[in-house]
Tab-separated table of C-alpha atoms in Angstrom:
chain	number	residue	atom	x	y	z
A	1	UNK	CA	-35.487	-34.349	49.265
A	2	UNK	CA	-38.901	-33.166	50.595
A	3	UNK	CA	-37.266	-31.005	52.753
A	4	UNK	CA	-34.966	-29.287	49.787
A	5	UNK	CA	-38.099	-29.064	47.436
A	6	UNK	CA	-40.306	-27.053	50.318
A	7	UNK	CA	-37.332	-24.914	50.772
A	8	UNK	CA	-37.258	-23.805	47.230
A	9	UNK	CA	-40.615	-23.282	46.420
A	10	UNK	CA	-41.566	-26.455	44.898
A	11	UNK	CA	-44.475	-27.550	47.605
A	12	UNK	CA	-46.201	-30.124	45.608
A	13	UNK	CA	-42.637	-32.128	44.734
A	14	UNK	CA	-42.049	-31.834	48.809
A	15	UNK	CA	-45.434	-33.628	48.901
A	16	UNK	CA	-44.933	-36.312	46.320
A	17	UNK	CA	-41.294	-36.844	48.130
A	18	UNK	CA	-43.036	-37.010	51.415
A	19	UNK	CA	-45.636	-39.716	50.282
A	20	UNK	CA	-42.581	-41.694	48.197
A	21	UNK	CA	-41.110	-41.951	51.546
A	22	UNK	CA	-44.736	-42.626	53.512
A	23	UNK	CA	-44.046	-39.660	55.841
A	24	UNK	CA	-47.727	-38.933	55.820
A	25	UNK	CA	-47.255	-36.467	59.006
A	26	UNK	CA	-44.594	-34.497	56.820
A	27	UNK	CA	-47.295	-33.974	54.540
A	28	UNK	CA	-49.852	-33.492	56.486
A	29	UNK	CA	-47.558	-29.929	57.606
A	30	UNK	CA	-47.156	-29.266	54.313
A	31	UNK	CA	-50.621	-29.153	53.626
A	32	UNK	CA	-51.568	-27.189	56.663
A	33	UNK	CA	-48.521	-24.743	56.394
A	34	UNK	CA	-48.857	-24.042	52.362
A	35	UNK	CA	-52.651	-25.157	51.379
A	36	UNK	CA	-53.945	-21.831	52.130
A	37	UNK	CA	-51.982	-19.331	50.016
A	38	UNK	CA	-52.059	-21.861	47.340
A	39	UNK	CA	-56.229	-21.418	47.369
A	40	UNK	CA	-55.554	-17.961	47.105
A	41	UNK	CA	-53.677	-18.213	43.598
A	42	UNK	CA	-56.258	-20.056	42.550
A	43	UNK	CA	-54.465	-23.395	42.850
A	44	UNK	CA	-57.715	-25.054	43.778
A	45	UNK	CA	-56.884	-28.549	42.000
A	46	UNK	CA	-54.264	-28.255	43.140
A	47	UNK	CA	-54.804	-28.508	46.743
A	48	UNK	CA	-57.512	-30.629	46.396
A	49	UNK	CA	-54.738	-33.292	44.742
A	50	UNK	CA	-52.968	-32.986	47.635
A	51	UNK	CA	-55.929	-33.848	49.830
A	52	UNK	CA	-56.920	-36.779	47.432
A	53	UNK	CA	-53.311	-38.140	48.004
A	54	UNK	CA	-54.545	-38.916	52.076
A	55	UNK	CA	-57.060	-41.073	53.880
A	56	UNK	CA	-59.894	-39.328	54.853
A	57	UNK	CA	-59.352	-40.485	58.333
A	58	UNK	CA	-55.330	-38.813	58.704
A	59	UNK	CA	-56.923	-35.287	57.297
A	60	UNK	CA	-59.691	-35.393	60.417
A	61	UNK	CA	-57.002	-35.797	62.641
A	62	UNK	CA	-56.276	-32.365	62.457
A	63	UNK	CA	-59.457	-29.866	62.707
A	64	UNK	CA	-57.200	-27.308	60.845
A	65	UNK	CA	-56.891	-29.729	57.880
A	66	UNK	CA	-60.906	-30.116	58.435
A	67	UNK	CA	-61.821	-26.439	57.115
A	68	UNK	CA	-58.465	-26.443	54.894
A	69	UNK	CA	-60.452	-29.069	52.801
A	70	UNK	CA	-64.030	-27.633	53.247
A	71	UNK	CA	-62.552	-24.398	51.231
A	72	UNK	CA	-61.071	-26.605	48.498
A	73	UNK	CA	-64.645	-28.182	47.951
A	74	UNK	CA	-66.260	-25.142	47.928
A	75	UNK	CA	-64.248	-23.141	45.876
A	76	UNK	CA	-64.254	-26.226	43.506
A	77	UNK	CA	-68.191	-25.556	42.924
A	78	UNK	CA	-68.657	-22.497	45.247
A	79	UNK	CA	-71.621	-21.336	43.155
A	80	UNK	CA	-73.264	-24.713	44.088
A	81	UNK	CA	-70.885	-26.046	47.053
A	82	UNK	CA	-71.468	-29.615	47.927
A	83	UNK	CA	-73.186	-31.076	51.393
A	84	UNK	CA	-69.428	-32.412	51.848
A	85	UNK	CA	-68.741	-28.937	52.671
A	86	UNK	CA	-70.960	-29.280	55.644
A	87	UNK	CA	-69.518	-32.355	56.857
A	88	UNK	CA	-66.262	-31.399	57.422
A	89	UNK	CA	-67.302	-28.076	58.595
A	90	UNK	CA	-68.846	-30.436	61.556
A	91	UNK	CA	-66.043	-32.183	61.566
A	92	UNK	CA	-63.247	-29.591	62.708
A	93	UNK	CA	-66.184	-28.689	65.054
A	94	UNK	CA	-65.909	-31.934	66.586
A	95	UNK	CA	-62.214	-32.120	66.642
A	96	UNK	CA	-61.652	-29.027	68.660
A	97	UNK	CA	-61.122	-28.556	72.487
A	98	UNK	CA	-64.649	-28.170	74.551
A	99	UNK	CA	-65.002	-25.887	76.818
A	100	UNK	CA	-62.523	-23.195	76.123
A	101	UNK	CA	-63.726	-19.214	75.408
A	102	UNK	CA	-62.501	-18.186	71.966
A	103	UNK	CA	-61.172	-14.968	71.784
A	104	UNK	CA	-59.062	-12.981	69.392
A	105	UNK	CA	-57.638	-11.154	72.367
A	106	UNK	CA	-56.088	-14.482	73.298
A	107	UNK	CA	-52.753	-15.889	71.801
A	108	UNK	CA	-53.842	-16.771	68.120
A	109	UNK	CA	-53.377	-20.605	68.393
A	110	UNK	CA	-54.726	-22.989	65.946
A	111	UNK	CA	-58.048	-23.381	67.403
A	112	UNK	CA	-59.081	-19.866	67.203
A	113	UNK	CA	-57.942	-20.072	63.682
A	114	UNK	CA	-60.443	-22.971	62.931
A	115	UNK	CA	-62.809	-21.234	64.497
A	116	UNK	CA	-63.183	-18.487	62.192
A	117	UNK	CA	-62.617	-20.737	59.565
A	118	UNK	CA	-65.989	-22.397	60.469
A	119	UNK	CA	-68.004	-19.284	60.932
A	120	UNK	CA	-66.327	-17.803	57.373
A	121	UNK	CA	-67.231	-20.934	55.858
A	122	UNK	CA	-70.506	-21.001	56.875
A	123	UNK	CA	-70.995	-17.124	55.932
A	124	UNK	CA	-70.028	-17.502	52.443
A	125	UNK	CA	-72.069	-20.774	52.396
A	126	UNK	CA	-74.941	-18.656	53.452
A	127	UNK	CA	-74.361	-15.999	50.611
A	128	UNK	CA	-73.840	-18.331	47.994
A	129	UNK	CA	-77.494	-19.993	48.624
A	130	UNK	CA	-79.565	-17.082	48.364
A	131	UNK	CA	-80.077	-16.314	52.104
A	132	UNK	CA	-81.442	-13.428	53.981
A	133	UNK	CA	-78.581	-10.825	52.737
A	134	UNK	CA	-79.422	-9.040	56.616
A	135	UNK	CA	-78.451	-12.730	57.936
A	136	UNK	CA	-75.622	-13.211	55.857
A	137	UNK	CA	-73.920	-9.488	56.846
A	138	UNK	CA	-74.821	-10.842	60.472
A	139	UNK	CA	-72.483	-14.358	60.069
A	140	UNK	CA	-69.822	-12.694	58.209
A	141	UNK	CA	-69.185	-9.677	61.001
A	142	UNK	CA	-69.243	-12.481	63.485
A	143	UNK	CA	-66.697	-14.233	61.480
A	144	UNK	CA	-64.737	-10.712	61.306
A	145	UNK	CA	-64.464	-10.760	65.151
A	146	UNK	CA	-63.049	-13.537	65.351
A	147	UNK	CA	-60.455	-13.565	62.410
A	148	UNK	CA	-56.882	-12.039	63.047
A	149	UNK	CA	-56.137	-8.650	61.560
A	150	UNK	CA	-53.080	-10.778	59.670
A	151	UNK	CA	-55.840	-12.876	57.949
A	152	UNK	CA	-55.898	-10.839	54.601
A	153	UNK	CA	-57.343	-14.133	52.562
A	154	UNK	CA	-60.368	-14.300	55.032
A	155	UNK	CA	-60.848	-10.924	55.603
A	156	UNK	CA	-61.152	-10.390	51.705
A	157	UNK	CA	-63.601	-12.771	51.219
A	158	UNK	CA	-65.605	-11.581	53.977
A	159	UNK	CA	-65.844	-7.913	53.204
A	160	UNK	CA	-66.436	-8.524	49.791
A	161	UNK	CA	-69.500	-10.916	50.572
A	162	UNK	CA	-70.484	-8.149	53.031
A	163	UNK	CA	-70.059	-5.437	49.914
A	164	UNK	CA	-72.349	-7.676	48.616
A	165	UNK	CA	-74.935	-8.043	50.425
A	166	UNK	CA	-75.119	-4.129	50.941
A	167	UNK	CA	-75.644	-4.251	47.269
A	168	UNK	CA	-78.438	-6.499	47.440
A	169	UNK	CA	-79.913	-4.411	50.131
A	170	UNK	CA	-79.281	-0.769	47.710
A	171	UNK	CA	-76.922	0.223	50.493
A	172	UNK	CA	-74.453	1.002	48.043
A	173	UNK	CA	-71.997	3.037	50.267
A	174	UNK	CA	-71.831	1.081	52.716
A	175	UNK	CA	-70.869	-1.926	49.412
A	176	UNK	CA	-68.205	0.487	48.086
A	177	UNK	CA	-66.807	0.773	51.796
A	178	UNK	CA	-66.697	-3.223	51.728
A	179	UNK	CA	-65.477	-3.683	48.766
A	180	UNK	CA	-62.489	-1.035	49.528
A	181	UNK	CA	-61.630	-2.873	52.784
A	182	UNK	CA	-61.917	-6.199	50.590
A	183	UNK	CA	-59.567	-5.204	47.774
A	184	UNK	CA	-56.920	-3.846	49.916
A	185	UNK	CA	-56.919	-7.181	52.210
A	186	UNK	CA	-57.187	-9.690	48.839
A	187	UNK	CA	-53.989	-7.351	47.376
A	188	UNK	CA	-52.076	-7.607	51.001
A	189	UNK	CA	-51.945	-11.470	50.100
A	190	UNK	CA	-52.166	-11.416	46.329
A	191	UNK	CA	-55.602	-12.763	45.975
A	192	UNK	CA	-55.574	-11.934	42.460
A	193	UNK	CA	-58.373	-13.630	41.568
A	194	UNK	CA	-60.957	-11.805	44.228
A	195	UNK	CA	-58.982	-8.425	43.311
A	196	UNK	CA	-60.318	-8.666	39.465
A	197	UNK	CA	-63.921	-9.966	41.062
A	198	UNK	CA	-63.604	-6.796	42.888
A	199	UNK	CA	-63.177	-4.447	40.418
A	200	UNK	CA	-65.486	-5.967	38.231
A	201	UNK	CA	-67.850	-5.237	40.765
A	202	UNK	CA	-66.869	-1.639	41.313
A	203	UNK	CA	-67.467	-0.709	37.466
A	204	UNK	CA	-70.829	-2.561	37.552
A	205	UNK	CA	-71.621	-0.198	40.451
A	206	UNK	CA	-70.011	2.994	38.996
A	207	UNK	CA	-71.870	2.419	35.938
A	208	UNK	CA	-75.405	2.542	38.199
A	209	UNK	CA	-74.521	5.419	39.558
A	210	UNK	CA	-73.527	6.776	36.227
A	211	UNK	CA	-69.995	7.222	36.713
A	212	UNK	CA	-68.908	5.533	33.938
């Protein structure tokens, strides 16, 4: 039944099915393989059901699950994130491979995923505390090096934290470039909610500059 539910769109009856029937790995995949584009319609209790459905312990198993989870409790209360965030931030650090050069030359496997993850997470962390806007561009275009072109949900949020910063700064071209990159990676993978955040923006700006 899982299965049949997952194949027609229906990812939260997969889950229940898969818990019904104790397959915690099975939903554990599900989590990992839908969790994301559900956060970017805004499904945030959503997700974070699904997470509260699982021992702690099973969701560190998988460092991938880690910053899957730190994004649900941020965007839960991102204007005031909780230290939780930071935990599991550290711990998908702890659960990856040592030792091994990340890359986004190198076959995109799940680690270098994480890995921008963590640096994205800690970026928009950064901007949503009041940081050194300079500091915050600086984390987010390391984040950007590291996050595959296919990425649209992190690259979004990224450029438009970057946007605004610039804005911050009065560097308001460089913002409008941002934003531009932002709006056309949030609308690749229907990120509604950052595309009206986005625009909102872009009249506040326009109406600066007296363009509207």
């Amino acid at each position: 039944a899982s299965e049949w539910y997952e194949a027609n769109g229906s990812v939260s009856r997969a889950i229940h099915h898969a818990l019904v029937c104790e397959d915690l790995g099975r939903v554990l995949d599900l989590i990992e393989a839908h969790g994301l584009a559900a956060l970017s319609q805004a499904e945030v209790r959503k997700v974070k059901g699904w997470f509260d459905s699982l021992p702690e312990e099973l969701i560190r198993s998988r460092p991938y699950l880690c910053v899957l989870f730190a994004w649900t409790l941020w965007l839960t209360n991102y204007s005031d994130p909780p230290a939780a965030v930071d935990d599991w931030v550290k711990d998908a650090e702890r659960a990856l491979p040592v030792g091994r050069p990340v890359s986004k030359d190198e076959d995109w496997g799940k680690d270098q995923e994480v890995t921008a993850h963590i640096q994205s997470i800690r970026a928009s962390m950064a901007f949503f505390r009041g940081e050194d806007p300079r500091m915050v561009i600086d984390l987010a275009r390391q984040a950007l090096d590291l996050v595959q072109e296919r990425d649209c949900w992190l690259q979004s949020m990224l450029c438009h934290f970057i946007s605004a910063c610039h804005v911050v700064l009065g560097d308001i071209e460089s913002a409008i470039l941002f934003d531009e990159h932002a709006l056309r990676y949030a609308k690749a993978c229907d990120f509604d909610y950052l595309v009206i955040g986005i625009y909102y923006d872009q009249a506040v700006i326009a109406i600066r500059q007296g363009r509207l």
